[in-house]
Coordinates of C-alpha atoms in Angstrom, one line a residue:
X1 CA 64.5 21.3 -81.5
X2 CA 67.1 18.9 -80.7
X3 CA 67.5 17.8 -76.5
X4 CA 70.6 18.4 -74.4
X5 CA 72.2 15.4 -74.1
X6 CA 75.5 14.5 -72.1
X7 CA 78.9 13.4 -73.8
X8 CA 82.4 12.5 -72.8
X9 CA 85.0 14.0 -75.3
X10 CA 88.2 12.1 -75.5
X11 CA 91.0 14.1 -76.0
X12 CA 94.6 14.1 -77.4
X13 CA 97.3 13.8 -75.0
X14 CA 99.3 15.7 -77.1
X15 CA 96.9 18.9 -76.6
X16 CA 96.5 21.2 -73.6
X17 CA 93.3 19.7 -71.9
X18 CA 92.2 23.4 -70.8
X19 CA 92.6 24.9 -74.0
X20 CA 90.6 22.6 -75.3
X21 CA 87.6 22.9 -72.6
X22 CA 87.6 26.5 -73.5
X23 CA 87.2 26.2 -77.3
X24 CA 84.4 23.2 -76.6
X25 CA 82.7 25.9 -74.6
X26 CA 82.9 28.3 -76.9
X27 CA 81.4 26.2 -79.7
X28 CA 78.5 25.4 -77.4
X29 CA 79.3 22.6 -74.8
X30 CA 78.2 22.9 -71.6
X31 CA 81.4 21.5 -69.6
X32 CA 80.4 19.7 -66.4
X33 CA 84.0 17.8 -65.6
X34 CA 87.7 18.4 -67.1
X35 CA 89.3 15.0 -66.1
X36 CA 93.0 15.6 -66.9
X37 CA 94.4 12.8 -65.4
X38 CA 92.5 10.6 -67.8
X39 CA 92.1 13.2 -70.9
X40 CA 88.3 13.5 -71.0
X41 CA 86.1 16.4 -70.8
X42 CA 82.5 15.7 -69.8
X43 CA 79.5 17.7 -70.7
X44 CA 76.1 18.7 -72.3
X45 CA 75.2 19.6 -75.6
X46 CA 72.2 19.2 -78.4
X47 CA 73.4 16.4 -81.2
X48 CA 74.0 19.2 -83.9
X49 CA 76.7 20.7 -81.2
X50 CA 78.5 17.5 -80.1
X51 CA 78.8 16.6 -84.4
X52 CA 80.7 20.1 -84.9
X53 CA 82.8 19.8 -81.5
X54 CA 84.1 16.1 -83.1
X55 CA 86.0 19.0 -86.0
X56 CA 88.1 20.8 -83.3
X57 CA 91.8 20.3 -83.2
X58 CA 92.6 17.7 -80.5
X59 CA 89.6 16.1 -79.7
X60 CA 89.9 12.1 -80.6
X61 CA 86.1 11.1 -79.9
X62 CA 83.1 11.9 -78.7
X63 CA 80.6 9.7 -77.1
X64 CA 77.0 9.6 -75.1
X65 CA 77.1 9.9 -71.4
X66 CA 75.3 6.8 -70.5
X67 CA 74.0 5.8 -67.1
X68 CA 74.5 2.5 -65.0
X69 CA 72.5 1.3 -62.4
X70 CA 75.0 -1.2 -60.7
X71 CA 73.1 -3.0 -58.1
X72 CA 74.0 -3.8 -54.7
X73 CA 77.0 -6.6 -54.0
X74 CA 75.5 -10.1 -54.7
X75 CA 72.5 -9.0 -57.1
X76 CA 72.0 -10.7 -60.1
X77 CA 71.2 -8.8 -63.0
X78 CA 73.1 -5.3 -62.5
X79 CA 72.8 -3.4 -66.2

């Protein structure tokens, strides 16, 4: 079995942002943020999901949710 992993979905600013999120959901993705104001959905899904989300109608690209560790002002090294 695959693990849940998290992805941000790019979408078309041509499409309806919420329509979108709702099919997404309904083909398995767990939606954790709808950022309208800069066309990306966030959320968590197993690899096999995420590859058929990238086949729905409006969606542009789909990447993994990675996370930084910025350190504080004046540290060296901060990825």
């Amino acid at each position: 079995m695959q693990g849940i992993e998290l992805w941000i979905i790019t979408i078309s600013s041509d499409q309806s942002i919420k329509e979108i999120a709702t099919r997404l959901s309904a083909e398995g993705l767990t939606i954790r943020d709808v950022l309208e104001d800069i066309g990306c959905i966030t959320g968590s899904a197993d690899i096999a999901t995420a590859d058929r989300l990238k086949k729905i109608e409006g969606v542009v690209d789909i990447a993994p949710d990675m996370q930084i560790e910025i350190g504080p002002p004046n540290a060296g090294e901060t990825w």
